[in-house]
């Protein structure tokens, strides 16, 4: 152990002036064994020696008084740290002992019976039972009053005036706004009077209400998360016989018989014949380090930002454990999330999950998700997540390898639409392949956002700086997120079906925004064309006049181009239309493609707003009303129905698919007034707009009969 000579300065213990040359550069040295033995002996007798004792030790050992002082300070610090470590070990052991006792007590209580009557035992003190019942009654009364006020707000009269119904058990989180469905719409007449508070922003966030979680609940949650982590790691790191390769597409398929033998469960969660298990696994390299990924995964807002095409809503309900020593290792959260396919034909999936993070070893992290249904949430979900998640392993080049597992039990309350039947029932719609492909693409996008020398083709000289590029990318990111939200089938979006022309069913919904009343309309149709070729058709600016009905057949020119991924189709473009009366209007567009699907989103933005973004200023206030297309595989294997082959870059579900499911969606501003009435003219306009667009796409791709 090395200590300083104590020279320099005017601190206590110095016998000479600091300017004395003999004391300026006295060399450091290592204490002898005799010196350390004498100091230790003195420390046992007196840990805080006074100045007289320090001077005596200085003369005995030949050390400066300042060295003596520093030695005792350091020794006291060491002893304090040792005592703290010992106390921590003792507390951890005690905590483990108590946890084991709690588990044993819970198991014993399950089997205990009263010796007199054979039933469960009666508590000894009836006063506390009565007191508990009174508290529960008071809470239920408050809950009933709150539900009554919500019902009165949306039904238009107090709940006491409603006709009597048979008593049923419900909680506030089970309450569904029956009159809110379709915003009061009855059939295709679409008399859409917007009710006060009918926007998605004003719908009570019922699933996210705070919940009271007891210490017993937290202990049980910790046990469930730990067991889920062990199961997930085994599923991720095992091959046959747990996993077998599909002969159709080479994907990993879970052997359910082997799984149930290794991980036995009392019974399946759902008894309906429509219930099924979906399990998938995939791995790949991601352009981001593991610690950054863990940080994003454990933040619900960043989780939505990372997966905008999959996660429509994510909220942290309760942080059970915040992790150890300022890291996410050991972090446990109770979360709510809603997962989507970008089409109004596919219902979202709701989960209440425990998300648990564990740092296994240097450079290796694991995050597991598993369903946890509190009583007030039990009737909300018909989806149950079995241990799922990912293993994140750092690589020497700053990237990481991610192995992803999806494992859920699903009960379809309504029959899946025939167009999406194969995609959903084969497990591709919410597969590990889709999650990983989205993660890889989004991490490429974030990398391009952070690097200033990313490929930027600026034909018009309008992006003057890296700040301008980043501002444009953030604006496009917000546009894509807005578009994904607009076609979600979340509970806050109630769609009404219209009978369109040429047998095209258009679905519409309305919601409020900061700009006024927005009408969203969408339809999904099938084409016998590969997703890659459909994407190329939408992405090519030369073919845009063939489908963009708003351009009136006028050509467009790309005036700025920002690459945001390795695929040439992953980019942000600024387009200018020729021969139009709106010379002050440009088109902001983002397109991307990965192995699970692709998307093209665009939005008219006036020239002053584009200049603000390109100059590097904050683009968050720029109003956006995006429209666009989502393209996904249909779930059928490719059988050579097209003359042209797909691109060599097509892989995964995109490369295997023989047809495409295309969702086209438009948004129009109905009124800038918050309390406007939506007339039939707006509905007819958007209905015709979508129908014309679909027919032009089919005509351009020679698919009119599909």
XYZ file of C-alpha atoms in Angstrom:
706
model
C 0.000 0.000 0.000
C 1.585 3.336 -1.099
C 1.101 6.574 0.760
C 2.213 10.113 0.036
C 4.982 11.845 1.878
C 2.605 14.537 3.124
C 4.785 17.303 1.736
C 3.527 20.543 0.283
C 0.751 22.880 1.422
C 0.100 24.171 4.894
C -2.127 21.331 6.160
C -2.094 20.147 9.722
C 0.935 18.193 10.759
C 3.524 20.171 8.715
C 6.526 21.296 10.793
C 8.253 23.424 8.137
C 7.300 26.067 5.637
C 6.055 24.753 2.286
C 8.789 26.664 0.497
C 11.511 24.584 2.142
C 13.282 22.802 -0.782
C 13.938 19.766 1.372
C 10.149 19.117 1.631
C 9.025 19.818 -1.945
C 9.823 16.549 -3.665
C 10.200 13.987 -0.969
C 9.773 10.671 -2.824
C 6.900 8.240 -2.182
C 7.906 4.932 -0.617
C 6.337 1.683 0.569
C 5.983 1.162 4.311
C 7.965 -1.627 5.902
C 6.328 -4.560 7.641
C 7.406 -3.206 11.044
C 5.860 0.185 10.312
C 2.564 -1.377 9.212
C 2.522 -3.684 12.254
C 3.046 -0.738 14.628
C 0.391 1.350 12.856
C -2.118 -1.539 12.959
C -1.459 -2.036 16.653
C -2.017 1.638 17.316
C -5.163 1.630 15.174
C -6.698 -1.153 17.275
C -6.054 0.847 20.452
C -6.981 4.264 19.119
C -8.461 4.709 15.580
C -8.490 8.515 16.000
C -5.056 9.556 17.360
C -4.566 13.172 18.333
C -1.706 15.372 17.150
C 0.542 14.402 20.086
C 0.119 10.694 19.362
C 0.774 11.232 15.653
C 4.031 13.078 16.448
C 5.134 10.227 18.708
C 4.443 7.671 15.953
C 6.281 9.892 13.492
C 9.409 9.850 15.616
C 9.167 6.095 16.249
C 8.629 5.068 12.625
C 10.552 7.774 10.794
C 7.465 8.986 8.923
C 6.105 12.495 8.482
C 3.137 13.431 10.704
C 1.099 14.047 7.552
C 1.746 10.466 6.410
C 0.579 9.173 9.785
C -2.580 11.258 9.492
C -3.351 10.020 5.976
C -2.691 6.387 6.914
C -5.243 6.508 9.716
C -7.783 8.244 7.466
C -7.400 5.585 4.775
C -7.501 2.761 7.315
C -10.746 4.078 8.806
C -12.264 4.303 5.306
C -11.250 0.702 4.558
C -12.768 -0.569 7.803
C -16.004 1.297 7.120
C -16.249 -0.237 3.639
C -15.566 -3.741 5.019
C -18.293 -3.333 7.626
C -20.758 -2.110 5.005
C -20.024 -5.091 2.753
C -20.485 -7.463 5.659
C -23.778 -5.791 6.589
C -24.973 -6.008 2.975
C -24.164 -9.728 2.812
C -25.973 -10.309 6.072
C -29.042 -8.378 4.886
C -29.103 -10.238 1.566
C -28.926 -13.584 3.352
C -31.702 -12.511 5.696
C -33.799 -11.321 2.746
C -33.331 -14.644 0.943
C -34.289 -16.504 4.109
C -37.468 -14.427 4.528
C -38.391 -14.906 0.876
C -38.046 -18.673 1.198
C -40.180 -18.599 4.350
C -42.853 -16.557 2.535
C -42.959 -19.061 -0.311
C -43.244 -21.947 2.149
C -46.023 -20.163 4.050
C -47.955 -19.469 0.830
C -47.724 -23.104 -0.194
C -48.799 -24.235 3.282
C -51.795 -21.883 3.284
C -53.028 -23.446 0.069
C -53.549 -26.774 1.824
C -54.551 -25.707 5.321
C -58.051 -26.676 6.495
C -60.087 -26.090 9.628
C -60.084 -29.253 11.845
C -63.709 -28.601 12.910
C -65.536 -28.024 9.638
C -63.038 -29.067 7.007
C -63.117 -25.619 5.404
C -60.594 -22.782 5.296
C -59.618 -21.499 8.742
C -61.332 -18.478 10.265
C -59.164 -15.583 11.349
C -58.872 -15.191 15.071
C -59.822 -11.517 15.300
C -63.164 -10.698 13.678
C -62.641 -6.970 14.254
C -59.913 -6.826 11.618
C -62.094 -8.795 9.170
C -64.939 -6.311 9.645
C -62.563 -3.396 9.301
C -61.152 -4.849 6.089
C -64.636 -5.360 4.659
C -65.616 -1.778 5.485
C -62.507 -0.497 3.695
C -63.220 -2.658 0.644
C -66.835 -1.464 0.580
C -65.687 2.150 0.687
C -63.275 1.525 -2.170
C -65.964 -0.214 -4.221
C -68.350 2.680 -3.625
C -65.716 5.160 -4.848
C -65.134 2.915 -7.867
C -68.874 2.782 -8.597
C -69.199 6.562 -8.299
C -66.333 7.039 -10.741
C -67.780 4.585 -13.256
C -71.185 6.258 -12.896
C -69.700 9.658 -13.696
C -67.976 8.225 -16.785
C -71.210 6.557 -17.905
C -73.175 9.760 -17.380
C -70.643 11.663 -19.469
C -70.845 9.344 -22.471
C -74.422 8.036 -22.209
C -75.940 11.433 -21.498
C -77.849 10.628 -18.289
C -77.028 9.414 -14.779
C -76.528 5.700 -14.395
C -79.423 5.610 -11.873
C -81.826 6.455 -14.741
C -80.775 3.467 -16.832
C -83.057 0.425 -16.954
C -82.237 -2.243 -14.367
C -79.910 -5.030 -15.414
C -78.880 -8.281 -13.847
C -76.040 -7.677 -11.379
C -72.630 -8.557 -12.769
C -69.154 -8.287 -11.338
C -67.028 -5.618 -12.986
C -64.312 -3.108 -12.202
C -63.499 0.223 -13.745
C -60.930 -1.409 -15.996
C -63.556 -3.757 -17.457
C -65.874 -0.918 -18.408
C -66.283 -0.495 -22.186
C -67.891 2.577 -23.732
C -70.687 0.889 -25.607
C -72.093 4.124 -27.010
C -68.595 5.257 -27.877
C -68.126 2.571 -30.522
C -68.010 4.279 -33.871
C -68.590 7.651 -32.233
C -72.337 7.112 -32.242
C -72.318 5.776 -35.810
C -75.227 3.547 -36.783
C -74.648 1.754 -40.057
C -73.300 3.287 -43.252
C -75.370 6.477 -42.983
C -72.476 7.854 -40.897
C -74.243 10.608 -38.992
C -70.974 11.385 -37.240
C -71.777 13.950 -34.558
C -68.627 14.169 -32.489
C -69.462 13.736 -28.842
C -67.673 15.897 -26.275
C -64.447 14.204 -25.339
C -64.645 11.626 -28.099
C -61.064 12.046 -29.207
C -58.481 9.431 -28.404
C -56.678 11.909 -26.221
C -59.687 12.366 -23.960
C -60.704 8.701 -23.649
C -59.927 7.646 -20.072
C -56.682 5.697 -20.067
C -58.374 2.807 -18.314
C -55.589 0.229 -18.671
C -52.993 2.566 -17.192
C -54.648 3.410 -13.890
C -52.284 3.125 -10.888
C -52.689 -0.087 -8.959
C -51.969 -0.965 -5.360
C -49.285 -3.655 -5.274
C -48.558 -5.301 -1.929
C -45.208 -6.625 -0.765
C -46.602 -10.124 -1.248
C -47.455 -9.274 -4.873
C -43.946 -7.927 -5.419
C -42.387 -11.069 -3.978
C -44.569 -13.218 -6.231
C -43.721 -11.043 -9.253
C -40.023 -11.461 -8.525
C -40.385 -15.242 -8.361
C -42.374 -15.364 -11.613
C -39.837 -13.157 -13.405
C -36.893 -15.246 -12.184
C -38.508 -18.483 -13.350
C -39.468 -16.883 -16.682
C -35.857 -15.780 -17.187
C -34.592 -19.332 -16.642
C -37.147 -20.751 -19.092
C -36.433 -18.121 -21.750
C -32.655 -18.639 -21.577
C -33.113 -22.363 -22.004
C -35.407 -21.874 -24.996
C -32.970 -19.428 -26.588
C -29.902 -21.600 -26.077
C -31.385 -25.025 -26.950
C -31.949 -26.634 -30.321
C -33.306 -30.129 -30.934
C -35.483 -31.616 -29.579
C -37.031 -28.364 -28.282
C -36.726 -26.683 -31.683
C -36.978 -28.252 -35.107
C -36.468 -26.724 -38.538
C -39.556 -26.203 -40.694
C -39.346 -28.068 -43.997
C -41.362 -25.288 -45.691
C -39.369 -22.163 -44.898
C -36.495 -23.194 -42.623
C -37.842 -21.302 -39.601
C -37.340 -22.608 -36.075
C -40.532 -24.330 -34.876
C -41.140 -25.170 -31.209
C -41.840 -28.831 -30.504
C -44.834 -28.413 -28.202
C -44.767 -31.992 -26.892
C -41.139 -31.665 -25.805
C -41.774 -28.189 -24.411
C -44.717 -29.314 -22.291
C -42.703 -32.247 -20.992
C -39.779 -30.023 -19.949
C -41.926 -27.118 -18.707
C -45.146 -28.727 -17.441
C -48.113 -26.452 -16.760
C -51.382 -27.263 -14.974
C -53.489 -26.441 -18.031
C -53.759 -24.076 -20.950
C -55.043 -20.619 -20.129
C -57.813 -20.533 -22.721
C -60.382 -23.285 -23.274
C -61.827 -21.981 -26.543
C -61.194 -24.010 -29.726
C -59.924 -20.759 -31.248
C -57.025 -20.661 -28.766
C -53.578 -21.477 -30.108
C -49.855 -21.224 -29.287
C -47.497 -19.090 -31.391
C -43.761 -19.618 -30.884
C -40.855 -18.353 -32.990
C -37.145 -17.647 -32.647
C -34.657 -15.669 -34.725
C -31.212 -14.107 -34.338
C -29.174 -11.450 -36.102
C -26.599 -8.663 -35.782
C -27.788 -5.207 -34.732
C -25.900 -1.936 -35.297
C -25.987 -0.776 -31.681
C -24.155 -1.738 -28.508
C -25.895 -3.880 -25.930
C -26.085 -1.306 -23.159
C -27.854 1.209 -25.429
C -30.364 -1.456 -26.474
C -31.063 -2.401 -22.864
C -31.668 1.253 -22.027
C -34.224 1.586 -24.844
C -35.978 -1.695 -24.044
C -36.464 -0.749 -20.379
C -38.013 2.648 -21.239
C -41.630 2.336 -22.433
C -41.478 5.576 -24.462
C -38.281 4.506 -26.235
C -39.825 1.057 -26.747
C -42.663 2.616 -28.787
C -40.194 4.813 -30.649
C -38.057 1.782 -31.526
C -40.988 -0.315 -32.819
C -43.561 2.158 -34.237
C -44.931 -0.383 -36.717
C -45.485 -3.069 -34.040
C -46.069 -1.357 -30.676
C -49.028 1.025 -30.726
C -49.103 1.703 -26.959
C -46.702 0.943 -24.108
C -46.901 2.225 -20.538
C -45.001 1.400 -17.357
C -47.614 0.828 -14.653
C -45.245 0.184 -11.753
C -41.486 -0.138 -11.234
C -41.135 -3.126 -8.911
C -37.331 -2.945 -8.766
C -35.104 -0.283 -10.304
C -31.970 -2.422 -10.632
C -28.633 -2.533 -8.852
C -25.851 0.079 -8.661
C -27.390 2.440 -11.181
C -27.755 -0.207 -13.918
C -30.771 -2.042 -15.305
C -29.538 -5.385 -13.962
C -32.267 -6.708 -11.702
C -34.784 -4.136 -12.937
C -38.389 -5.408 -12.851
C -41.375 -3.482 -14.243
C -45.108 -4.099 -14.591
C -46.081 -2.836 -18.052
C -49.009 -2.614 -20.441
C -48.457 -2.869 -24.188
C -50.622 -3.073 -27.273
C -49.254 -4.714 -30.432
C -50.548 -4.102 -33.933
C -50.437 -5.122 -37.562
C -50.734 -2.054 -39.776
C -54.231 -2.716 -41.048
C -57.706 -2.008 -39.627
C -58.569 -5.658 -40.384
C -56.352 -7.105 -37.629
C -57.227 -6.460 -33.971
C -54.491 -5.375 -31.608
C -53.121 -7.656 -28.930
C -53.072 -6.439 -25.322
C -50.641 -7.661 -22.695
C -49.975 -6.865 -19.056
C -46.434 -8.069 -18.612
C -43.546 -8.225 -16.211
C -40.352 -7.062 -17.923
C -37.219 -8.261 -16.133
C -33.620 -7.428 -17.070
C -30.544 -9.355 -15.971
C -26.843 -8.724 -16.625
C -25.560 -12.280 -16.999
C -21.879 -11.535 -17.547
C -19.635 -8.937 -19.134
C -21.221 -7.921 -22.450
C -24.215 -10.273 -22.112
C -27.730 -9.094 -21.162
C -31.097 -10.851 -21.078
C -34.578 -9.283 -20.999
C -37.675 -11.403 -20.460
C -41.383 -10.555 -20.798
C -44.073 -12.675 -19.169
C -47.784 -12.007 -18.608
C -48.947 -11.094 -15.115
C -52.679 -10.592 -14.675
C -53.786 -8.663 -11.650
C -57.491 -9.262 -10.825
C -58.590 -5.908 -12.247
C -56.852 -6.731 -15.533
C -57.930 -10.330 -15.898
C -60.907 -9.716 -18.207
C -59.099 -7.133 -20.329
C -56.865 -9.476 -22.295
C -57.399 -12.549 -24.403
C -53.659 -12.732 -25.020
C -51.168 -14.366 -22.679
C -47.428 -13.983 -23.096
C -45.402 -16.998 -22.067
C -41.708 -16.322 -21.282
C -40.456 -14.312 -24.267
C -37.703 -11.796 -24.833
C -34.158 -11.537 -26.082
C -30.515 -12.258 -25.362
C -28.147 -9.388 -26.212
C -24.448 -10.134 -26.668
C -21.898 -7.402 -27.403
C -19.506 -7.864 -30.315
C -15.972 -6.429 -30.659
C -16.970 -3.988 -33.425
C -19.506 -2.108 -31.292
C -22.444 -4.077 -32.694
C -24.319 -6.807 -30.829
C -25.922 -10.125 -31.608
C -29.591 -10.349 -30.616
C -31.451 -13.639 -30.263
C -35.214 -13.038 -30.064
C -37.971 -15.300 -28.743
C -41.740 -14.811 -29.136
C -44.029 -17.214 -27.301
C -47.709 -16.393 -26.744
C -51.045 -18.096 -26.177
C -53.836 -16.387 -28.117
C -57.593 -16.660 -28.168
C -59.207 -14.824 -31.084
C -62.418 -13.227 -29.823
C -63.423 -12.443 -33.402
C -62.530 -14.366 -36.504
C -59.451 -13.094 -38.297
C -60.265 -11.533 -41.675
C -59.710 -13.935 -44.559
C -56.980 -11.728 -46.087
C -54.836 -12.008 -42.956
C -55.810 -15.557 -41.946
C -52.636 -17.222 -43.230
C -50.287 -14.481 -42.047
C -51.715 -14.473 -38.520
C -52.304 -18.198 -38.048
C -48.815 -19.127 -39.268
C -47.426 -16.826 -36.577
C -45.679 -14.484 -39.045
C -47.753 -11.426 -38.141
C -46.174 -11.107 -34.668
C -43.170 -13.365 -35.137
C -39.654 -13.020 -33.743
C -38.539 -12.511 -37.342
C -40.662 -9.371 -37.620
C -39.436 -7.968 -34.289
C -35.779 -8.556 -35.158
C -36.069 -7.200 -38.705
C -37.702 -4.025 -37.370
C -35.023 -3.686 -34.688
C -32.201 -4.033 -37.218
C -33.744 -1.459 -39.540
C -34.493 1.057 -36.776
C -30.975 0.749 -35.350
C -29.604 1.483 -38.823
C -31.843 4.551 -38.897
C -30.609 5.753 -35.496
C -27.025 5.240 -36.642
C -27.679 7.379 -39.712
C -29.300 10.004 -37.492
C -26.188 10.262 -35.316
C -23.569 10.183 -38.103
C -23.139 13.485 -39.913
C -21.588 12.083 -43.120
C -24.459 9.731 -44.016
C -25.274 9.727 -47.725
C -27.350 12.829 -48.466
C -28.142 13.592 -52.097
C -29.122 17.253 -52.022
C -30.124 18.115 -55.583
C -31.440 21.552 -54.780
C -28.857 22.699 -52.268
C -31.536 22.940 -49.579
C -29.986 20.913 -46.709
C -27.133 23.146 -45.588
C -25.834 21.258 -42.520
C -25.857 17.991 -40.530
C -28.289 19.676 -38.135
C -30.649 20.195 -41.049
C -30.408 16.519 -41.946
C -31.152 15.416 -38.390
C -34.090 17.819 -38.182
C -35.539 16.380 -41.391
C -35.102 12.832 -40.093
C -36.909 13.682 -36.842
C -39.752 15.278 -38.794
C -40.070 12.162 -40.966
C -39.965 9.933 -37.877
C -42.886 11.841 -36.368
C -44.750 11.548 -39.681
C -44.336 7.740 -39.713
C -45.420 7.446 -36.069
C -48.507 9.573 -36.809
C -49.381 7.372 -39.792
C -49.016 4.131 -37.808
C -51.256 5.512 -35.067
C -53.890 6.622 -37.597
C -54.536 3.053 -38.851
C -54.276 1.285 -35.504
C -57.175 -0.845 -34.256
C -56.516 0.227 -30.686
C -59.485 0.633 -28.340
C -59.208 4.389 -28.872
C -59.904 3.930 -32.622
C -63.351 2.614 -33.516
C -63.681 1.920 -37.238
C -66.871 2.010 -39.289
C -67.118 0.076 -42.572
C -68.421 1.736 -45.725
C -69.485 -0.015 -48.888
C -67.117 1.338 -51.486
C -67.191 1.179 -55.237
C -65.995 -1.946 -57.050
C -66.349 -4.016 -53.878
C -63.654 -2.109 -51.985
C -64.587 -1.922 -48.312
C -63.340 1.320 -46.801
C -63.130 1.797 -43.037
C -63.257 5.242 -41.482
C -62.721 6.744 -38.054
C -62.548 10.275 -36.687
C -60.472 11.784 -33.930
C -59.455 15.134 -32.586
C -56.003 16.625 -32.929
C -54.421 19.955 -32.113
C -55.341 21.074 -35.646
C -59.024 20.098 -35.535
C -61.146 17.119 -36.559
C -59.332 14.453 -38.596
C -61.037 11.822 -40.743
C -58.924 8.686 -41.296
C -59.879 6.168 -43.960
C -58.190 2.924 -44.947
C -58.688 -0.274 -46.892
C -56.669 -3.445 -47.388
C -56.560 -5.496 -50.591
C -54.544 -8.369 -52.033
C -52.386 -8.454 -55.160
C -50.677 -11.474 -56.768
C -47.418 -9.493 -56.863
C -44.447 -9.944 -54.550
C -44.065 -7.368 -51.747
C -40.650 -6.369 -53.119
C -42.066 -5.474 -56.532
C -45.020 -3.606 -55.032
C -42.607 -1.578 -52.912
C -40.479 -0.774 -55.953
C -43.598 0.435 -57.760
C -44.578 2.857 -54.972
C -41.009 3.979 -54.354
C -40.167 4.858 -57.967
C -40.900 8.546 -58.563
C -41.372 7.829 -62.285
C -44.424 5.625 -61.578
C -45.958 7.947 -58.991
C -48.403 9.603 -61.466
C -49.911 6.138 -62.019
C -51.262 5.889 -58.442
C -51.135 9.331 -56.805
C -54.615 10.674 -57.588
C -53.844 13.934 -55.808
C -51.073 14.777 -58.278
C -53.544 14.669 -61.201
C -51.058 12.686 -63.278
C -48.287 15.274 -62.929
C -44.673 14.165 -62.705
C -42.630 14.628 -59.531
C -38.950 15.284 -58.973
C -36.832 14.381 -55.963
C -35.059 17.520 -54.739
C -33.481 16.041 -51.602
C -32.615 12.512 -50.519
C -31.420 11.247 -47.123
C -30.410 7.603 -46.804
C -31.394 6.050 -43.489
C -30.390 2.430 -43.950
C -28.317 -0.027 -45.954
C -31.175 -0.872 -48.357
C -31.476 1.735 -51.151
C -35.219 1.908 -50.537
C -34.736 3.064 -46.934
C -34.656 6.820 -47.337
C -36.314 10.163 -46.762
C -37.179 12.227 -49.825
C -38.422 15.711 -50.545
C -40.466 15.709 -53.761
C -41.678 18.564 -55.938
C -44.667 18.163 -58.254
C -44.628 19.865 -61.654
C -47.439 21.715 -63.404
C -49.536 22.222 -60.299
C -51.157 25.326 -58.895
C -49.508 24.730 -55.507
C -45.934 25.783 -56.246
C -45.441 26.508 -52.563
C -46.130 22.894 -51.554
C -43.621 20.035 -51.370
C -44.038 16.368 -50.420
C -42.111 14.848 -47.535
C -41.829 11.073 -47.928
C -40.196 8.246 -45.996
C -39.952 4.700 -47.292
C -38.403 1.594 -45.796
C -38.340 -2.142 -46.335
C -37.161 -5.098 -44.289
C -37.652 -8.855 -44.308
C -41.139 -8.600 -42.754
C -42.717 -5.848 -44.855
C -42.397 -2.317 -46.129
C -43.997 1.093 -45.853
C -44.264 4.284 -47.902
C -45.578 7.348 -46.054
C -45.883 10.855 -47.478
C -47.299 14.173 -46.439
C -47.715 17.595 -48.102
C -45.636 20.234 -46.308
C -45.460 23.860 -47.353
C -42.137 25.385 -48.384
C -41.638 27.644 -45.308
C -42.042 24.648 -42.980
C -39.571 22.570 -45.012
C -37.085 25.447 -44.852
C -37.427 25.552 -41.066
C -36.629 21.843 -40.786
C -33.791 21.952 -43.304
C -32.159 24.827 -41.477
C -31.829 22.631 -38.384
C -34.526 24.227 -36.227
C -36.966 22.256 -34.080
C -39.609 20.693 -36.410
C -41.943 19.491 -33.650
C -44.576 22.205 -34.237
C -44.893 21.579 -38.012
C -48.413 20.134 -38.656
C -48.500 16.771 -40.406
C -51.362 14.865 -42.015
C -49.684 11.777 -43.523
C -51.070 9.218 -45.928
C -49.432 6.170 -47.414
C -49.178 2.424 -47.916
C -48.158 -0.606 -45.895
C -47.067 -3.734 -47.735
C -46.793 -7.126 -46.070
C -46.501 -10.711 -47.316
C -49.741 -12.660 -47.554
C -48.391 -15.752 -45.796
C -48.494 -17.939 -48.935
C -45.213 -19.373 -50.260
C -43.968 -18.025 -53.570
C -45.125 -20.153 -56.527
C -43.829 -18.183 -59.484
C -46.991 -16.250 -60.230
C -45.007 -13.255 -61.431
C -42.916 -13.001 -64.519
C -40.204 -10.931 -62.855
C -38.169 -12.343 -60.017
C -37.821 -10.579 -56.732
C -34.772 -8.570 -55.801
C -31.810 -10.398 -54.377
C -32.148 -8.295 -51.265
C -35.578 -9.720 -50.548
C -35.367 -12.277 -47.795
C -37.347 -13.662 -44.895
C -41.114 -13.394 -45.219
C -40.776 -10.890 -48.069
C -38.691 -13.244 -50.171
C -40.860 -16.289 -49.458
C -44.211 -14.653 -50.178
C -46.133 -15.116 -53.387
C -48.520 -12.180 -52.910
C -48.932 -8.898 -51.096
C -51.392 -7.409 -48.644
C -51.571 -3.659 -49.217
C -53.201 -1.182 -46.877
C -53.818 2.271 -48.311
C -54.735 5.021 -45.849
C -55.587 8.711 -46.146
C -56.165 11.428 -43.577
C -58.046 14.642 -44.287
C -58.712 17.648 -42.085
C -62.501 17.925 -41.788
C -62.680 21.061 -39.681
C -60.399 23.238 -37.612
C -63.199 23.570 -35.051
C -63.179 21.119 -32.127
C -66.989 20.704 -32.125
C -67.800 20.226 -35.792
C -70.268 17.905 -37.473
C -68.844 15.512 -40.038
C -71.083 15.649 -43.093
C -71.452 13.029 -45.802
C -69.502 15.094 -48.344
C -66.216 14.461 -46.513
C -66.960 10.764 -46.191
C -67.896 10.439 -49.870
C -64.756 12.318 -50.909
C -62.354 10.089 -49.002
C -64.272 6.960 -50.038
C -63.924 7.844 -53.718
C -60.301 8.854 -53.189
C -59.340 5.437 -51.819
C -61.426 3.532 -54.351
C -59.834 5.392 -57.273
C -56.356 4.849 -55.858
C -56.918 1.093 -55.509
C -58.216 0.756 -59.058
C -55.293 2.734 -60.485
C -52.792 0.552 -58.581
C -54.417 -2.630 -59.876
C -54.463 -1.255 -63.393
C -50.819 -0.210 -63.323
C -49.754 -3.641 -62.011
C -52.089 -5.528 -64.397
C -54.153 -6.937 -61.521
C -57.638 -5.582 -62.198
C -59.237 -8.997 -61.790
C -57.610 -9.735 -58.401
